[in-house]
mmCIF file of C-alpha atoms in Angstrom:
data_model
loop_
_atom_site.group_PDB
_atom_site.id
_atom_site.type_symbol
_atom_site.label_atom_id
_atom_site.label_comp_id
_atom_site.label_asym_id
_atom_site.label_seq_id
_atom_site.Cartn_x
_atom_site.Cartn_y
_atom_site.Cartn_z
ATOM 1 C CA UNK A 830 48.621 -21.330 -38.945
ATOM 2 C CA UNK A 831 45.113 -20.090 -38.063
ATOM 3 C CA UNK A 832 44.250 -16.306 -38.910
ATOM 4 C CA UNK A 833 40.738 -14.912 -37.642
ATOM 5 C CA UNK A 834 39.600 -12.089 -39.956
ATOM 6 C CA UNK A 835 36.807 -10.143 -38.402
ATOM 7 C CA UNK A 836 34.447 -7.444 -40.103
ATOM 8 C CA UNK A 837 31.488 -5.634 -39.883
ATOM 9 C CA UNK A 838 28.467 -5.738 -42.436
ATOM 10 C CA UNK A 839 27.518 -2.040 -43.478
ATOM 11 C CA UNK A 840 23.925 -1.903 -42.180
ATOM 12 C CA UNK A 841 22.469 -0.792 -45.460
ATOM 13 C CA UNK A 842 23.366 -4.433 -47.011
ATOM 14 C CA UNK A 843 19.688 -5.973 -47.925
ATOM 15 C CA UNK A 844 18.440 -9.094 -46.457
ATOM 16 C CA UNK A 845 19.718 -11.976 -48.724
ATOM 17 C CA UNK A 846 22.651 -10.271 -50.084
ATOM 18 C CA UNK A 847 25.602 -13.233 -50.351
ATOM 19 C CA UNK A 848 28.574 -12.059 -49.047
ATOM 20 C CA UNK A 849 31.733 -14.168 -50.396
ATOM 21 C CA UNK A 850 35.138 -13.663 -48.506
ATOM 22 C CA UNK A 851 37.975 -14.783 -50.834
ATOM 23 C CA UNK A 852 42.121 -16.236 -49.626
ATOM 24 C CA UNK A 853 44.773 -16.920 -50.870
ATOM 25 C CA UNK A 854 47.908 -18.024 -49.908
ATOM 26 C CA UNK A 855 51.470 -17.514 -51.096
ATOM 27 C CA UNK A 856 55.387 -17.810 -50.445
ATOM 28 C CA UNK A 857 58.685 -17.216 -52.075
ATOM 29 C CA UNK A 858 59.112 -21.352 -51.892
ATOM 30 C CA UNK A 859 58.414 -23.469 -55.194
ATOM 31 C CA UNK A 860 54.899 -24.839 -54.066
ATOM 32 C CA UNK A 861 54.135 -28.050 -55.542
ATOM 33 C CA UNK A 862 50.166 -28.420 -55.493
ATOM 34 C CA UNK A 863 49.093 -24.683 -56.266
ATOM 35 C CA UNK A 864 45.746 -26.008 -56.060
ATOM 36 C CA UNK A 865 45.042 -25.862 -52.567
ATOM 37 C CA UNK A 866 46.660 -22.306 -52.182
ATOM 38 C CA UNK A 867 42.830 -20.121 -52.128
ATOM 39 C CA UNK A 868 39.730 -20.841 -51.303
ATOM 40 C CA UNK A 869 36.458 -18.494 -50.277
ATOM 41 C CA UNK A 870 33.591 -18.902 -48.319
ATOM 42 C CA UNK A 871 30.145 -16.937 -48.570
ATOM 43 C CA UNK A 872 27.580 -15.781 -46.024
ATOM 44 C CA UNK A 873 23.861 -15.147 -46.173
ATOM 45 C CA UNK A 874 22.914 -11.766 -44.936
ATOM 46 C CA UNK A 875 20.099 -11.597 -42.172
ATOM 47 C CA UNK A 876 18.824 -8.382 -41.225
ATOM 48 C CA UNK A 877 17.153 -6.826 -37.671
ATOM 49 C CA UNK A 878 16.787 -3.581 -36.585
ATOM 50 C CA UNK A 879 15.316 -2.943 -32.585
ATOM 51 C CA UNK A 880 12.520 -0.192 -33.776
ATOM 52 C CA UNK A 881 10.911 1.646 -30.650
ATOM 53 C CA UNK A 882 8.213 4.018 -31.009
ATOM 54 C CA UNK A 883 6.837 6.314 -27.775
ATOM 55 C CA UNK A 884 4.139 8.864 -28.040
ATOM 56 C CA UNK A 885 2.911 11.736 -25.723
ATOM 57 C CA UNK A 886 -0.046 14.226 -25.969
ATOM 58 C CA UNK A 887 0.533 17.890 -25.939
ATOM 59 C CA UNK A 888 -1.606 18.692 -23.215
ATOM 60 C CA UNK A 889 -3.260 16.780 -20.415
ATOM 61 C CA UNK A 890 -5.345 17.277 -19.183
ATOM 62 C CA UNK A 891 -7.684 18.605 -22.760
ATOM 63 C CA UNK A 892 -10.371 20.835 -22.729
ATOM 64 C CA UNK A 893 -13.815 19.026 -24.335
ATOM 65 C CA UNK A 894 -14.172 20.902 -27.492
ATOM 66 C CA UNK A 895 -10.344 21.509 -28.009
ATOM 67 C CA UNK A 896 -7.502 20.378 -30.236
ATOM 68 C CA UNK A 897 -4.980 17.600 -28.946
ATOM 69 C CA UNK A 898 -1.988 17.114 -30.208
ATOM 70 C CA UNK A 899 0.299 13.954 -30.007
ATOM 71 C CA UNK A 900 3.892 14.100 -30.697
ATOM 72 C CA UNK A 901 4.692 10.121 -31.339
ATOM 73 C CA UNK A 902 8.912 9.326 -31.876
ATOM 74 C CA UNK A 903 10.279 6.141 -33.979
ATOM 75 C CA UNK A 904 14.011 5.170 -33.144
ATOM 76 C CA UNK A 905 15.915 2.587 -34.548
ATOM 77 C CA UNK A 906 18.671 1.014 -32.601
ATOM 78 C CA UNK A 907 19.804 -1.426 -35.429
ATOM 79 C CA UNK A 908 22.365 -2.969 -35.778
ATOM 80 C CA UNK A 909 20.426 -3.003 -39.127
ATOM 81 C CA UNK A 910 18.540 -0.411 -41.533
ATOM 82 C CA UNK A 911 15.064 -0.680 -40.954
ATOM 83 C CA UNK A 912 13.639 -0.784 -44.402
ATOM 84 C CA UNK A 913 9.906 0.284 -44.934
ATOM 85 C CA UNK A 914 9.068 1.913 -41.402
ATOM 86 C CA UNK A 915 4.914 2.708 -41.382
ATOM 87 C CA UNK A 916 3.298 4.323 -37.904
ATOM 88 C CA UNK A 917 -0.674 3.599 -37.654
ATOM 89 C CA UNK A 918 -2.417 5.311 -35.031
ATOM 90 C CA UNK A 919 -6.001 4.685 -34.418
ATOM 91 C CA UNK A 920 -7.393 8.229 -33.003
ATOM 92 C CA UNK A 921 -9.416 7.352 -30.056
ATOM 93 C CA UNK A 922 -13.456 7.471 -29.929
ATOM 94 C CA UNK A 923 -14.812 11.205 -29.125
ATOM 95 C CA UNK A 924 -12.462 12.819 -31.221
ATOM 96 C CA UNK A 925 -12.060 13.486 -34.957
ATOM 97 C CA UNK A 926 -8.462 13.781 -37.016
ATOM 98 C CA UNK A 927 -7.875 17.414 -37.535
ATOM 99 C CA UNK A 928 -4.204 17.688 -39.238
ATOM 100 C CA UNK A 929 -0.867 15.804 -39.135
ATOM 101 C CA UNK A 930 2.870 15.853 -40.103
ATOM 102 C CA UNK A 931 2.912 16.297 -43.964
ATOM 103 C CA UNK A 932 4.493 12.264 -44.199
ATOM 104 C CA UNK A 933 1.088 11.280 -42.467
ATOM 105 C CA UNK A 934 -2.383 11.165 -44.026
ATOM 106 C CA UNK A 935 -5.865 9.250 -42.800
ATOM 107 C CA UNK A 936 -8.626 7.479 -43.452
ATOM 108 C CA UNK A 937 -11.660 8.140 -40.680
ATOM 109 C CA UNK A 938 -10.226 7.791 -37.586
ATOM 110 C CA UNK A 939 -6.939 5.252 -38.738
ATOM 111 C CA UNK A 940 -3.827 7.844 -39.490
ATOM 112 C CA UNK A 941 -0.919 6.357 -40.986
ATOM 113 C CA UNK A 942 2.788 8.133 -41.435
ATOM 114 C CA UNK A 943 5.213 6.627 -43.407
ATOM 115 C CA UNK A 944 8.357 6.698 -42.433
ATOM 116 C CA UNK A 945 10.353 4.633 -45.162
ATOM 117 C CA UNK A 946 14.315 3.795 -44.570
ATOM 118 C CA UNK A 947 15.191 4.747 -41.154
ATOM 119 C CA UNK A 948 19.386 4.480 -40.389
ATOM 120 C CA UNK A 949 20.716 2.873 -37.004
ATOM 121 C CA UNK A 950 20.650 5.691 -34.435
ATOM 122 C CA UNK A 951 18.394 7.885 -36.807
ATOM 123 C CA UNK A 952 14.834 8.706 -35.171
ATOM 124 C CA UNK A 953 11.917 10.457 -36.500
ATOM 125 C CA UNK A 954 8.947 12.415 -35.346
ATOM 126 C CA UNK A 955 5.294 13.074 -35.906
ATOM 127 C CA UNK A 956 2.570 15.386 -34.928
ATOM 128 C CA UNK A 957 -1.255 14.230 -34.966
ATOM 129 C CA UNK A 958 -3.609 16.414 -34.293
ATOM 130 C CA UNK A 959 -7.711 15.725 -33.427
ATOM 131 C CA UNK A 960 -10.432 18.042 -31.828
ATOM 132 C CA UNK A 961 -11.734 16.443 -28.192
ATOM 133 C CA UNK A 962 -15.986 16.083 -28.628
ATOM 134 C CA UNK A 963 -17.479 19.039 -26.542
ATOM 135 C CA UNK A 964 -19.826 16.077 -25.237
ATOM 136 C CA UNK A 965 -17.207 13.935 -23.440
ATOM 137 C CA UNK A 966 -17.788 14.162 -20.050
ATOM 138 C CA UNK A 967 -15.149 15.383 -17.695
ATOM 139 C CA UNK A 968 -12.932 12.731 -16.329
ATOM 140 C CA UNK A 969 -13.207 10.762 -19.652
ATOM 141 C CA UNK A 970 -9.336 8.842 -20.388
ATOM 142 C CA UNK A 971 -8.897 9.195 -24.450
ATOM 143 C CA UNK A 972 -6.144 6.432 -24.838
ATOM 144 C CA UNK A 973 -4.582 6.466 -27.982
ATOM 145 C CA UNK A 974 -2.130 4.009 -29.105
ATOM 146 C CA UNK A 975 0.526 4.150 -32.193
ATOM 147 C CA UNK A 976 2.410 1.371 -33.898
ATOM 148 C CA UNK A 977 4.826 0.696 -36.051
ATOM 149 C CA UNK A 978 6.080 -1.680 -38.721
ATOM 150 C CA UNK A 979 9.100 -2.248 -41.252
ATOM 151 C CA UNK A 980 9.932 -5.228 -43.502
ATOM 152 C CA UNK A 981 13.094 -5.544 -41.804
ATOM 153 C CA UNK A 982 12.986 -8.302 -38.770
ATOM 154 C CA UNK A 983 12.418 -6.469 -35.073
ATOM 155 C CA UNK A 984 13.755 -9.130 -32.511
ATOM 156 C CA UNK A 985 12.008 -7.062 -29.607
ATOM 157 C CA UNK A 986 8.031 -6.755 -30.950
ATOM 158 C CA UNK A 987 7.596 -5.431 -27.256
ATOM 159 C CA UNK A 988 8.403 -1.747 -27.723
ATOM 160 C CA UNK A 989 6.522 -1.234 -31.598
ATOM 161 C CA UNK A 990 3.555 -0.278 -29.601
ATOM 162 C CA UNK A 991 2.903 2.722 -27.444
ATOM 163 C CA UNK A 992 -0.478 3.891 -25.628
ATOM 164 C CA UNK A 993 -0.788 7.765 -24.661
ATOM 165 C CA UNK A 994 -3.981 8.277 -22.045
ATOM 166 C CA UNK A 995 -4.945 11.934 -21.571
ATOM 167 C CA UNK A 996 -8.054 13.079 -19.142
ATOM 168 C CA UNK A 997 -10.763 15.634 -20.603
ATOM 169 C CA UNK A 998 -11.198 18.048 -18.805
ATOM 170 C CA UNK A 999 -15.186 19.515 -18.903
ATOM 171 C CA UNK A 1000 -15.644 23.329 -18.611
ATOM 172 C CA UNK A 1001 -18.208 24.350 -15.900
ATOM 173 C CA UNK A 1002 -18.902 27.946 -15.991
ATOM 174 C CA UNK A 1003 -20.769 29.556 -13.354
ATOM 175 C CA UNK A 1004 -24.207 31.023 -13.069
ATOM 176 C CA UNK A 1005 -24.525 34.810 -13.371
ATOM 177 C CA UNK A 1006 -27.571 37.199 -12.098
ATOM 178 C CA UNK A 1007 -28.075 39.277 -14.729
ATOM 179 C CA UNK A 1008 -31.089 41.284 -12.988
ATOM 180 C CA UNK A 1009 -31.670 44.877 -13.874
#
């Protein structure tokens, strides 16, 4: 007789972890070798988890001289934890880091949020904000791109990056007569 046990793996169990599956069989009958009646068999636990991140500026197109704001959005789809999730967004050229989600902090012009553990079906948000240079001229693209990264194994790399392009937007105020 052939029985097929099926189960799944919690998605919290860490990369490495043995699993050992133990059986044993029995009957009312007098067996005479005992000795074949269990045995067990143990697996090696490999971990992935399909992380996606997508990012979208507040307002396009920006005023030269204002403040932009990105929203950027980190989803796992699993089917494991992602352990150790980081976001690193280089703010593009002409503009200067003005304030961020309190998990985020930066260095010049590189802002990093840390995201840690992130669950299967959990997702997480971010707000970076950076003031547009008042001498950008209008029609300039500001293309700024987020990524991400977790010590847990992403079989699709493709979606870990995300590029939001937003068009500044120059003032032009008209001449006034001021004659008395």
């Amino acid at each position: 007789v052939t029985i097929t046990v099926r189960g799944n793996v919690d998605p919290a169990v860490a990369e490495g972890s043995i699993l050992t599956n133990s059986v044993r069989a029995f009957a009312d009958n007098l067996d005479p070798n005992a000795a074949n009646n269990s045995d067990q068999v143990t697996t090696t636990v490999t971990t992935f988890a399909d992380l996606a991140i997508v990012k979208r500026a507040l307002v396009d197109p920006i005023q030269a001289g204002e403040v932009l704001g990105w929203q950027i959005v980190v989803s796992n789809s699993g089917p494991s934890l992602a352990r150790g999730v980081v976001v690193t967004d280089l703010l593009p050229a002409g503009t200067q880091f003005v304030g961020a989600s309190p998990e985020c902090s930066n260095s010049g012009s590189l802002v990093t949020c840390v995201v840690g553990d992130l669950q299967v079906g959990q997702a997480q948000s971010f707000f970076i904000q950076a003031r547009v240079s008042d001498q950008l001229s209008n029609g300039t693209m500001l293309n700024n791109t987020a990524s991400l990264s977790s010590s847990t194994s992403d079989p699709v790399s493709s979606n870990n990056r995300f590029t939001a392009t937003t068009t500044v937007s120059q003032s032009v105020l008209g001449l006034v007569d001021l004659s008395l």
